mmCIF file of N, CA and C in Angstrom:
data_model
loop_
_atom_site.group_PDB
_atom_site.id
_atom_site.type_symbol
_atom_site.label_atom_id
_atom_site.label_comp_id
_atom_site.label_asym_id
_atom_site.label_seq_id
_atom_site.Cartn_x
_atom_site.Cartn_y
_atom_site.Cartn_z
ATOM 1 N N UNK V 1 -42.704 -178.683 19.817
ATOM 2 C CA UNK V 1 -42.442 -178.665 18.394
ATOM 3 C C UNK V 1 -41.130 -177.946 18.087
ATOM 4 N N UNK V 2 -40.872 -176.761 19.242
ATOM 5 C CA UNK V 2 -39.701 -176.202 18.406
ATOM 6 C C UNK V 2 -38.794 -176.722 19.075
ATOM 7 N N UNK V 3 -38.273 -177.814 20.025
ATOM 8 C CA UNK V 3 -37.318 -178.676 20.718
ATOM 9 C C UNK V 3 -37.395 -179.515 19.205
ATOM 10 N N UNK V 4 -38.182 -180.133 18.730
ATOM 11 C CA UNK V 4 -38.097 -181.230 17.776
ATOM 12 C C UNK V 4 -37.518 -180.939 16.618
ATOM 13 N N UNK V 5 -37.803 -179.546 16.372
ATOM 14 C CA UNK V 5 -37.141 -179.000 14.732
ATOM 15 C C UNK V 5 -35.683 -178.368 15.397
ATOM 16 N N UNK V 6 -35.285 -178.152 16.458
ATOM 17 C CA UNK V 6 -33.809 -177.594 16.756
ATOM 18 C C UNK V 6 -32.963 -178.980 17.006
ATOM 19 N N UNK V 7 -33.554 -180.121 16.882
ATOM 20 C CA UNK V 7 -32.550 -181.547 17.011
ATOM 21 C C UNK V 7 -32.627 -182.060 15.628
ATOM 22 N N UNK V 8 -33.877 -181.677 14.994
ATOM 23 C CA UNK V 8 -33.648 -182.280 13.376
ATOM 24 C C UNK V 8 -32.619 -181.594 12.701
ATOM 25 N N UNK V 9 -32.647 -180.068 12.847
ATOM 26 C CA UNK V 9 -31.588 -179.325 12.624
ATOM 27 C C UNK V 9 -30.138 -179.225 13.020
ATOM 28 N N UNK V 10 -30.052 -179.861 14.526
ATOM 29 C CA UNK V 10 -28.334 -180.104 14.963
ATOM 30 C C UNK V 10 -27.852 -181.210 14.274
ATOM 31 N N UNK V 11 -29.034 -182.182 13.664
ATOM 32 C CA UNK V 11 -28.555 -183.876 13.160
ATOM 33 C C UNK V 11 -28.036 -183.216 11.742
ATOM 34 N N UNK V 12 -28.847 -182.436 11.125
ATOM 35 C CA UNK V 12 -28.180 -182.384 9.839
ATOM 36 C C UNK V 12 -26.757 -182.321 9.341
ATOM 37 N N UNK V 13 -26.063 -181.846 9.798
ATOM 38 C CA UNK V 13 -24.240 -181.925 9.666
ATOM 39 C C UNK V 13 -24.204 -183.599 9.420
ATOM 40 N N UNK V 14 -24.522 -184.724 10.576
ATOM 41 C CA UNK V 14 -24.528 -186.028 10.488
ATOM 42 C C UNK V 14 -24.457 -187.189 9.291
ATOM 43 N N UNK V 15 -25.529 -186.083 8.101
ATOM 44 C CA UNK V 15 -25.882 -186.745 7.412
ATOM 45 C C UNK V 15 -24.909 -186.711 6.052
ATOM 46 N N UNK V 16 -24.102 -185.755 6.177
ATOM 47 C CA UNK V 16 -22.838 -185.374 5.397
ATOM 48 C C UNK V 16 -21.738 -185.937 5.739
ATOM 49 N N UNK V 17 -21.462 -186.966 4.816
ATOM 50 C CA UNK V 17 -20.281 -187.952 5.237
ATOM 51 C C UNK V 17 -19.657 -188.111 3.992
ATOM 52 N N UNK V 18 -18.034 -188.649 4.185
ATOM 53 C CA UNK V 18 -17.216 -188.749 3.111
ATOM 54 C C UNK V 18 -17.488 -189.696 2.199
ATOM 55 N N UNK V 19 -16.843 -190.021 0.751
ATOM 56 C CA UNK V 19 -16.715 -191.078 0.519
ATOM 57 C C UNK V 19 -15.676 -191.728 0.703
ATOM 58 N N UNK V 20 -15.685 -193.134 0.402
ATOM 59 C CA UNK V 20 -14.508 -194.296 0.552
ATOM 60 C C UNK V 20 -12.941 -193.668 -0.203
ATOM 61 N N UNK V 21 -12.315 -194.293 -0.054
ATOM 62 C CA UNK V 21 -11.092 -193.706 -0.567
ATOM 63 C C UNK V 21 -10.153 -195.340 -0.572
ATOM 64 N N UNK V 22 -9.716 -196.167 -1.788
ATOM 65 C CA UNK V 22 -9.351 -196.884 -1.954
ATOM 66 C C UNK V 22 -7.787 -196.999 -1.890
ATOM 67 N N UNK V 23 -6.620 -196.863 -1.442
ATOM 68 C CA UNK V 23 -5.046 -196.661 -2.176
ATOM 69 C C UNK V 23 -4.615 -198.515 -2.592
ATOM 70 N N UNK V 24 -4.361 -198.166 -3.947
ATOM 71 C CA UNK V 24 -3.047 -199.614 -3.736
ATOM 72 C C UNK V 24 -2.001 -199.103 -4.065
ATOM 73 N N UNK V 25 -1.157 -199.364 -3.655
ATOM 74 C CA UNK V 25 0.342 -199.030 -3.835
ATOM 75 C C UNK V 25 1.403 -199.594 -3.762
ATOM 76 N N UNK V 26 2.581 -199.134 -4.706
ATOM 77 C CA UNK V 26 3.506 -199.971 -5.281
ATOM 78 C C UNK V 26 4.709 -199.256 -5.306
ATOM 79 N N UNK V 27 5.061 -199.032 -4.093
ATOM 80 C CA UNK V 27 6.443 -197.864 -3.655
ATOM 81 C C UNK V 27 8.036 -198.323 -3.618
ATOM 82 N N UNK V 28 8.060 -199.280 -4.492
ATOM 83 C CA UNK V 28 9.374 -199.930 -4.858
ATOM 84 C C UNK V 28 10.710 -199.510 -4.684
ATOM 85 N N UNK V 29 10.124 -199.481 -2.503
ATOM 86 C CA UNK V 29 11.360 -199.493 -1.981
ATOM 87 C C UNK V 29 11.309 -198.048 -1.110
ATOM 88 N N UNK V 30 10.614 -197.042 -2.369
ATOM 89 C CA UNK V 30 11.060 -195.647 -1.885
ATOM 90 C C UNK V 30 10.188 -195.486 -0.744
ATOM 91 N N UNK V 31 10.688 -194.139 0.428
ATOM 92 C CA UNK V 31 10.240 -193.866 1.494
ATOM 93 C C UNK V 31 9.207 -192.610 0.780
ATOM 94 N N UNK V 32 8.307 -193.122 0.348
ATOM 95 C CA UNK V 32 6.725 -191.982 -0.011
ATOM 96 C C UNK V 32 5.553 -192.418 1.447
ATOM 97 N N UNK V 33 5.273 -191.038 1.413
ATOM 98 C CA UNK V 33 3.968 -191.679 2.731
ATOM 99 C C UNK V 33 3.309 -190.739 1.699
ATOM 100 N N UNK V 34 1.943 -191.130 2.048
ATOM 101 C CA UNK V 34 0.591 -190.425 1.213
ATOM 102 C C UNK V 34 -0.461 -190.175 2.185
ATOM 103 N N UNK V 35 -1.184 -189.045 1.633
ATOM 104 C CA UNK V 35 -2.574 -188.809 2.613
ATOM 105 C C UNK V 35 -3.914 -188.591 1.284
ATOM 106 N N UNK V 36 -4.433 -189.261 1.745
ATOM 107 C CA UNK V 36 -5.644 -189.267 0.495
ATOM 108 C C UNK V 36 -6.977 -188.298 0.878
ATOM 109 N N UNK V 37 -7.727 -187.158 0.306
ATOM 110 C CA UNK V 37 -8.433 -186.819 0.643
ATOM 111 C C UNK V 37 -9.603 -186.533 0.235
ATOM 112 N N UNK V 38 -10.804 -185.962 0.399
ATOM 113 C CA UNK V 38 -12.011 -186.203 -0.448
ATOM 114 C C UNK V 38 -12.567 -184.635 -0.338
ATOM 115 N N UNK V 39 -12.027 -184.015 -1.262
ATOM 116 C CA UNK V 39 -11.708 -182.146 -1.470
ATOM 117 C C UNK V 39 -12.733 -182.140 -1.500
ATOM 118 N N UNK V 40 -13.935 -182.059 -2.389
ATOM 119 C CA UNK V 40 -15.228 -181.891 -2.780
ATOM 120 C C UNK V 40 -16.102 -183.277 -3.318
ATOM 121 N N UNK V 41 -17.152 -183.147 -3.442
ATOM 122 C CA UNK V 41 -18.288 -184.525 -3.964
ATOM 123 C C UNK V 41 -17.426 -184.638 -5.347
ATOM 124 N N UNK V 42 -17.334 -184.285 -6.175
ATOM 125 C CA UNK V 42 -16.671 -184.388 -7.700
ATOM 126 C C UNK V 42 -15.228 -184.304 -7.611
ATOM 127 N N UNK V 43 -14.455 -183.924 -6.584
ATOM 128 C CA UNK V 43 -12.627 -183.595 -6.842
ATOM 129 C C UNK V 43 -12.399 -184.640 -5.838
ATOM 130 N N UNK V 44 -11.069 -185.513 -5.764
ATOM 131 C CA UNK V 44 -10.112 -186.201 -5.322
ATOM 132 C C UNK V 44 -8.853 -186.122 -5.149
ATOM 133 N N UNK V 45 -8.458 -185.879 -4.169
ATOM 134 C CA UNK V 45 -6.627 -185.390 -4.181
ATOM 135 C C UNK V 45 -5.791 -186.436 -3.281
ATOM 136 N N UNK V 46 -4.694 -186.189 -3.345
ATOM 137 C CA UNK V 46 -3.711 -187.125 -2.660
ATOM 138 C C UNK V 46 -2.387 -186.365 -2.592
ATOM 139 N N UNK V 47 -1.995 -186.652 -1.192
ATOM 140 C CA UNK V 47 -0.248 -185.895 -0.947
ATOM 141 C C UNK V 47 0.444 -186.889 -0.808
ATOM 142 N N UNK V 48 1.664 -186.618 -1.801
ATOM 143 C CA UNK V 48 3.048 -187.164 -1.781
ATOM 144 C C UNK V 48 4.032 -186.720 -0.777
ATOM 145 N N UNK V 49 4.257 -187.432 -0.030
ATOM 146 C CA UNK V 49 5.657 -186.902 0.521
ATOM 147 C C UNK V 49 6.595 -187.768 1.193
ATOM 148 N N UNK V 50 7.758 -187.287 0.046
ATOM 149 C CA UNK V 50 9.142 -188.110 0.205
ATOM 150 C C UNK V 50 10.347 -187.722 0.923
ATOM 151 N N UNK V 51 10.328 -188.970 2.054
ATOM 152 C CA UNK V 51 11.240 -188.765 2.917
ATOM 153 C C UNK V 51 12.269 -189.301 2.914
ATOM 154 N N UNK V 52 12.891 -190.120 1.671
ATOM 155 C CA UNK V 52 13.857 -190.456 1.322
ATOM 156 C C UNK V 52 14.818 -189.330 0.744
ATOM 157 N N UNK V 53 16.213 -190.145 0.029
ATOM 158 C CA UNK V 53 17.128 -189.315 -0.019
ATOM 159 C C UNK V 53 17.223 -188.889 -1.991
ATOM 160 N N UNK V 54 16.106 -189.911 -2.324
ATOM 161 C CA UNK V 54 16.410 -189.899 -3.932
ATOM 162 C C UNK V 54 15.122 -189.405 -4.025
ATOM 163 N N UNK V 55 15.094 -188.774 -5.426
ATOM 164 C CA UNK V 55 13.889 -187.965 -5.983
ATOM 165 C C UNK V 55 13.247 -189.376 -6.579
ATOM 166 N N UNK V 56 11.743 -189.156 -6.486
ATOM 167 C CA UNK V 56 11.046 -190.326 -7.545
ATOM 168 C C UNK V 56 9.812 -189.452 -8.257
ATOM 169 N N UNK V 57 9.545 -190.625 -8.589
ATOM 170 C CA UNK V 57 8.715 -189.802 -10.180
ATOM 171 C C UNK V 57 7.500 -191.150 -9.999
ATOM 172 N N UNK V 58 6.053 -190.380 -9.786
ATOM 173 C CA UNK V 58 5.069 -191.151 -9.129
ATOM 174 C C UNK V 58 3.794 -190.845 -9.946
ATOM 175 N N UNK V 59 2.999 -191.845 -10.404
ATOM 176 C CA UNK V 59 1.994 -192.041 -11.057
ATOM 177 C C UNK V 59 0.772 -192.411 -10.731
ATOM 178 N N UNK V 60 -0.255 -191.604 -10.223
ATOM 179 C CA UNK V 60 -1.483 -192.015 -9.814
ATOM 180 C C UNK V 60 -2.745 -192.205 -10.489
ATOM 181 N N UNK V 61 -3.484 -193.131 -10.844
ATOM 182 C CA UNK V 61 -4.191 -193.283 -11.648
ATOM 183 C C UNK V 61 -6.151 -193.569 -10.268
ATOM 184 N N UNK V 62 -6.341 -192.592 -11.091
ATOM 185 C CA UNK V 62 -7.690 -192.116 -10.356
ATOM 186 C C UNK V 62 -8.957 -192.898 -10.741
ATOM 187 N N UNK V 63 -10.162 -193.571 -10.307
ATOM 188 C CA UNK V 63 -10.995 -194.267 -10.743
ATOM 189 C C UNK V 63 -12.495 -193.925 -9.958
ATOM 190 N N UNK V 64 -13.358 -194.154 -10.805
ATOM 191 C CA UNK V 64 -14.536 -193.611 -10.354
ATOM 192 C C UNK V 64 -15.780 -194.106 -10.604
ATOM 193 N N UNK V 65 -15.843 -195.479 -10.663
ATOM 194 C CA UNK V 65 -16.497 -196.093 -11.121
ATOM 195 C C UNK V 65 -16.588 -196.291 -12.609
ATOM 196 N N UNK V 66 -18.307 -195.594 -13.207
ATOM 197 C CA UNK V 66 -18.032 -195.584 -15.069
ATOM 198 C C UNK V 66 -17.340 -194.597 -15.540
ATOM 199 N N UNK V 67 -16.853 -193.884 -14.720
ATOM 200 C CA UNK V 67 -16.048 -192.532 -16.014
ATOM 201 C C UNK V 67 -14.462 -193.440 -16.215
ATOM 202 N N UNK V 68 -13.830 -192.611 -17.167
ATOM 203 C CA UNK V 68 -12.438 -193.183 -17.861
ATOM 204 C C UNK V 68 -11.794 -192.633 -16.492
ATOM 205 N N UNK V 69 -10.819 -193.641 -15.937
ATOM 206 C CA UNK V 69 -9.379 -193.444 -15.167
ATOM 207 C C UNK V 69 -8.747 -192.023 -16.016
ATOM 208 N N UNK V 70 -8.586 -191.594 -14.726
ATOM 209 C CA UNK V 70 -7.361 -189.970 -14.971
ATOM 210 C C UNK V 70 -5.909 -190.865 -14.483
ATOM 211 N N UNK V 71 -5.182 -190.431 -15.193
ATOM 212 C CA UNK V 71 -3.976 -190.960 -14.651
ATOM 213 C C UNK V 71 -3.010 -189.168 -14.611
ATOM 214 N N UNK V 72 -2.367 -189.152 -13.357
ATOM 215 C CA UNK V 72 -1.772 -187.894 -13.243
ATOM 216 C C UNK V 72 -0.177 -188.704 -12.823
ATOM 217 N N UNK V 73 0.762 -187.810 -13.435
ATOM 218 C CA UNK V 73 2.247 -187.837 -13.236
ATOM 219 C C UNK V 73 2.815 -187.117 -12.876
ATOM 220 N N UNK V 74 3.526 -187.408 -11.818
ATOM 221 C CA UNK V 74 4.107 -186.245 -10.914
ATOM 222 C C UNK V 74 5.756 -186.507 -10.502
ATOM 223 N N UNK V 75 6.434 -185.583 -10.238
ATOM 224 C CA UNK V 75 8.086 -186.089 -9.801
ATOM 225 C C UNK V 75 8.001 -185.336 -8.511
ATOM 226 N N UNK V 76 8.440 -186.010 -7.303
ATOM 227 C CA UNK V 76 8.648 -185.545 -5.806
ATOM 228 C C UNK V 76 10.099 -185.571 -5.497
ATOM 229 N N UNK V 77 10.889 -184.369 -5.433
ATOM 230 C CA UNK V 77 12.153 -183.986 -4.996
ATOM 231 C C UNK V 77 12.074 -185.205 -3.295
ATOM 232 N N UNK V 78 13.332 -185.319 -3.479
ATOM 233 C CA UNK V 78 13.674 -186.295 -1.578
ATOM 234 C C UNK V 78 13.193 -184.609 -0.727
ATOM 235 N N UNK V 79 13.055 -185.301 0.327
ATOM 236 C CA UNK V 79 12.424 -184.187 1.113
ATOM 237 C C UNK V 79 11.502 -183.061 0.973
ATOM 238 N N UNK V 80 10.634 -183.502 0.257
ATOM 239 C CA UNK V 80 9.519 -182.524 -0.313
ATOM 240 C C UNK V 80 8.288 -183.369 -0.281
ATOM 241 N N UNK V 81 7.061 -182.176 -1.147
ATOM 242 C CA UNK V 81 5.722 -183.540 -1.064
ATOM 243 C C UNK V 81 5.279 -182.647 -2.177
ATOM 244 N N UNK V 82 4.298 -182.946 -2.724
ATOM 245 C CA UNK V 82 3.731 -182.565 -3.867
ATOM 246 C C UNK V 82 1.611 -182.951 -3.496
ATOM 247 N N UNK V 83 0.835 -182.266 -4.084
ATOM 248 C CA UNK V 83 -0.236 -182.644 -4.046
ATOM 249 C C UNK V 83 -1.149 -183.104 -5.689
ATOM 250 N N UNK V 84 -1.864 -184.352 -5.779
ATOM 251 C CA UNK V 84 -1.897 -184.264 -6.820
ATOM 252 C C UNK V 84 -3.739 -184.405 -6.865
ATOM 253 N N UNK V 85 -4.539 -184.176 -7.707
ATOM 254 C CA UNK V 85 -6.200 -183.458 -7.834
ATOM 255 C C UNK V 85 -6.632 -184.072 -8.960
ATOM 256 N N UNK V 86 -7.786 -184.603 -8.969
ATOM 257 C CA UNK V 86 -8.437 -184.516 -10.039
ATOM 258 C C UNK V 86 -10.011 -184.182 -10.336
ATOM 259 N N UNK V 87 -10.559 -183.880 -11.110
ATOM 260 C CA UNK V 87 -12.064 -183.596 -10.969
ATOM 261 C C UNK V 87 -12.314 -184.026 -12.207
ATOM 262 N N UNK V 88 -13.752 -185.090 -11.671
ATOM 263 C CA UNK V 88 -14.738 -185.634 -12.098
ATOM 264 C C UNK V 88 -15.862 -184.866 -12.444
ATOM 265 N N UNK V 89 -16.687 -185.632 -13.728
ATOM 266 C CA UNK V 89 -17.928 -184.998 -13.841
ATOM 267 C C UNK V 89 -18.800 -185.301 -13.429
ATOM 268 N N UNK V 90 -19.039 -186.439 -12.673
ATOM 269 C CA UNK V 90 -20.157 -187.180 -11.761
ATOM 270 C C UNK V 90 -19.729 -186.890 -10.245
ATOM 271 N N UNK V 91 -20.428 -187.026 -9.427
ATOM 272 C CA UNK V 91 -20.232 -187.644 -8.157
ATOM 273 C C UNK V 91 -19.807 -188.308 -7.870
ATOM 274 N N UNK V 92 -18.773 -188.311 -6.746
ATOM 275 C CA UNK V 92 -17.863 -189.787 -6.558
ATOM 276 C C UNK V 92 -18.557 -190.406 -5.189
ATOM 277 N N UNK V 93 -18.709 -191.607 -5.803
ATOM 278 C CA UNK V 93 -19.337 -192.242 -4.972
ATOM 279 C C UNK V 93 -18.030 -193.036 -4.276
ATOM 280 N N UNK V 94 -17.120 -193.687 -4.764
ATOM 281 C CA UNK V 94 -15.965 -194.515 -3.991
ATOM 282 C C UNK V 94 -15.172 -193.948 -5.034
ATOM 283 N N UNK V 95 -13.631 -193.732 -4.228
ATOM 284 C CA UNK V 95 -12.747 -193.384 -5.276
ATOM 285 C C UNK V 95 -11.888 -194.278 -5.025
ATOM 286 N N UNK V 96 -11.007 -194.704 -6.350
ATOM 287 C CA UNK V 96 -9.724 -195.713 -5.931
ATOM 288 C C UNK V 96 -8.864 -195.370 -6.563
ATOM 289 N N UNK V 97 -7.514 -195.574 -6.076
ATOM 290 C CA UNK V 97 -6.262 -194.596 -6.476
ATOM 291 C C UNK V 97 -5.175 -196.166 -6.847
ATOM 292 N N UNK V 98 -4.707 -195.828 -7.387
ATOM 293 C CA UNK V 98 -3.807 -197.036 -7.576
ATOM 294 C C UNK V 98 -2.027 -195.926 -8.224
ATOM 295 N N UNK V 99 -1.414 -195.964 -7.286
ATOM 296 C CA UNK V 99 0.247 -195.349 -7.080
ATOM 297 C C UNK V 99 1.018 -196.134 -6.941
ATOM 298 N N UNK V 100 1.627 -195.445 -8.074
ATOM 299 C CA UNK V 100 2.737 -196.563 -8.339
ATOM 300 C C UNK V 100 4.201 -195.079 -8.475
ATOM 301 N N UNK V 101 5.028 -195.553 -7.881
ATOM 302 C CA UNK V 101 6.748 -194.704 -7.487
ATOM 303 C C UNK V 101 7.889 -195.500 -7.949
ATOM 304 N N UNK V 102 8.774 -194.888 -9.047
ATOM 305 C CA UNK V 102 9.875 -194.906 -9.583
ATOM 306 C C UNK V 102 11.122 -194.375 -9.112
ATOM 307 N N UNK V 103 12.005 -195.102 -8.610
ATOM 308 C CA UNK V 103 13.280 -194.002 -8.631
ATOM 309 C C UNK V 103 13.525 -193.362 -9.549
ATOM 310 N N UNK V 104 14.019 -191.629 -9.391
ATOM 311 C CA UNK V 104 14.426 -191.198 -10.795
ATOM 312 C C UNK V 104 15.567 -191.403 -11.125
#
């Protein structure tokens, strides 16, 4: 019995898994790479970072099923990165990001 409750107990970590993480993106031209991440059950973040030579000015619009889209605006200096967050009042079950980058 206590072999059986010390493997139910090592599985538990297992059962804690991320959610989905959607990007579309629309980098018109500029050299942005992104890393999308899943901070907490309710927060969503994403890193900018521009390895080009011109600054752009980048717009991510956050989705979460029924709650209203967050849309966050951000400007990334050339050679820099920026991180951008948002928090939900539900649980995110799938998140989808849709980024879109402007030259400035």
């Amino acid at each position: 019995m206590r072999k059986f409750c010390c493997v139910l107990l090592a599985m538990l970590p297992l059962s804690a898994w991320a959610y989905p993480i959607d990007v579309q993106k629309q980098l018109n031209g500029l050299s942005i790479d992104y890393t999308a991440y899943d901070t907490d059950v309710d927060i969503g973040s994403i890193e900018l970072n521009n390895f080009g030579s011109t600054d752009a000015v980048c717009s991510v619009v956050f989705r979460n099923g029924p709650e209203a889209p967050r849309t966050r605006k951000v400007e990334v200096v050339a050679g820099k990165s920026k991180n951008v967050t948002v928090k939900f009042n539900r649980k995110i079950i799938k998140l989808r990001l849709d980024l879109s980058c402007q030259a400035k």
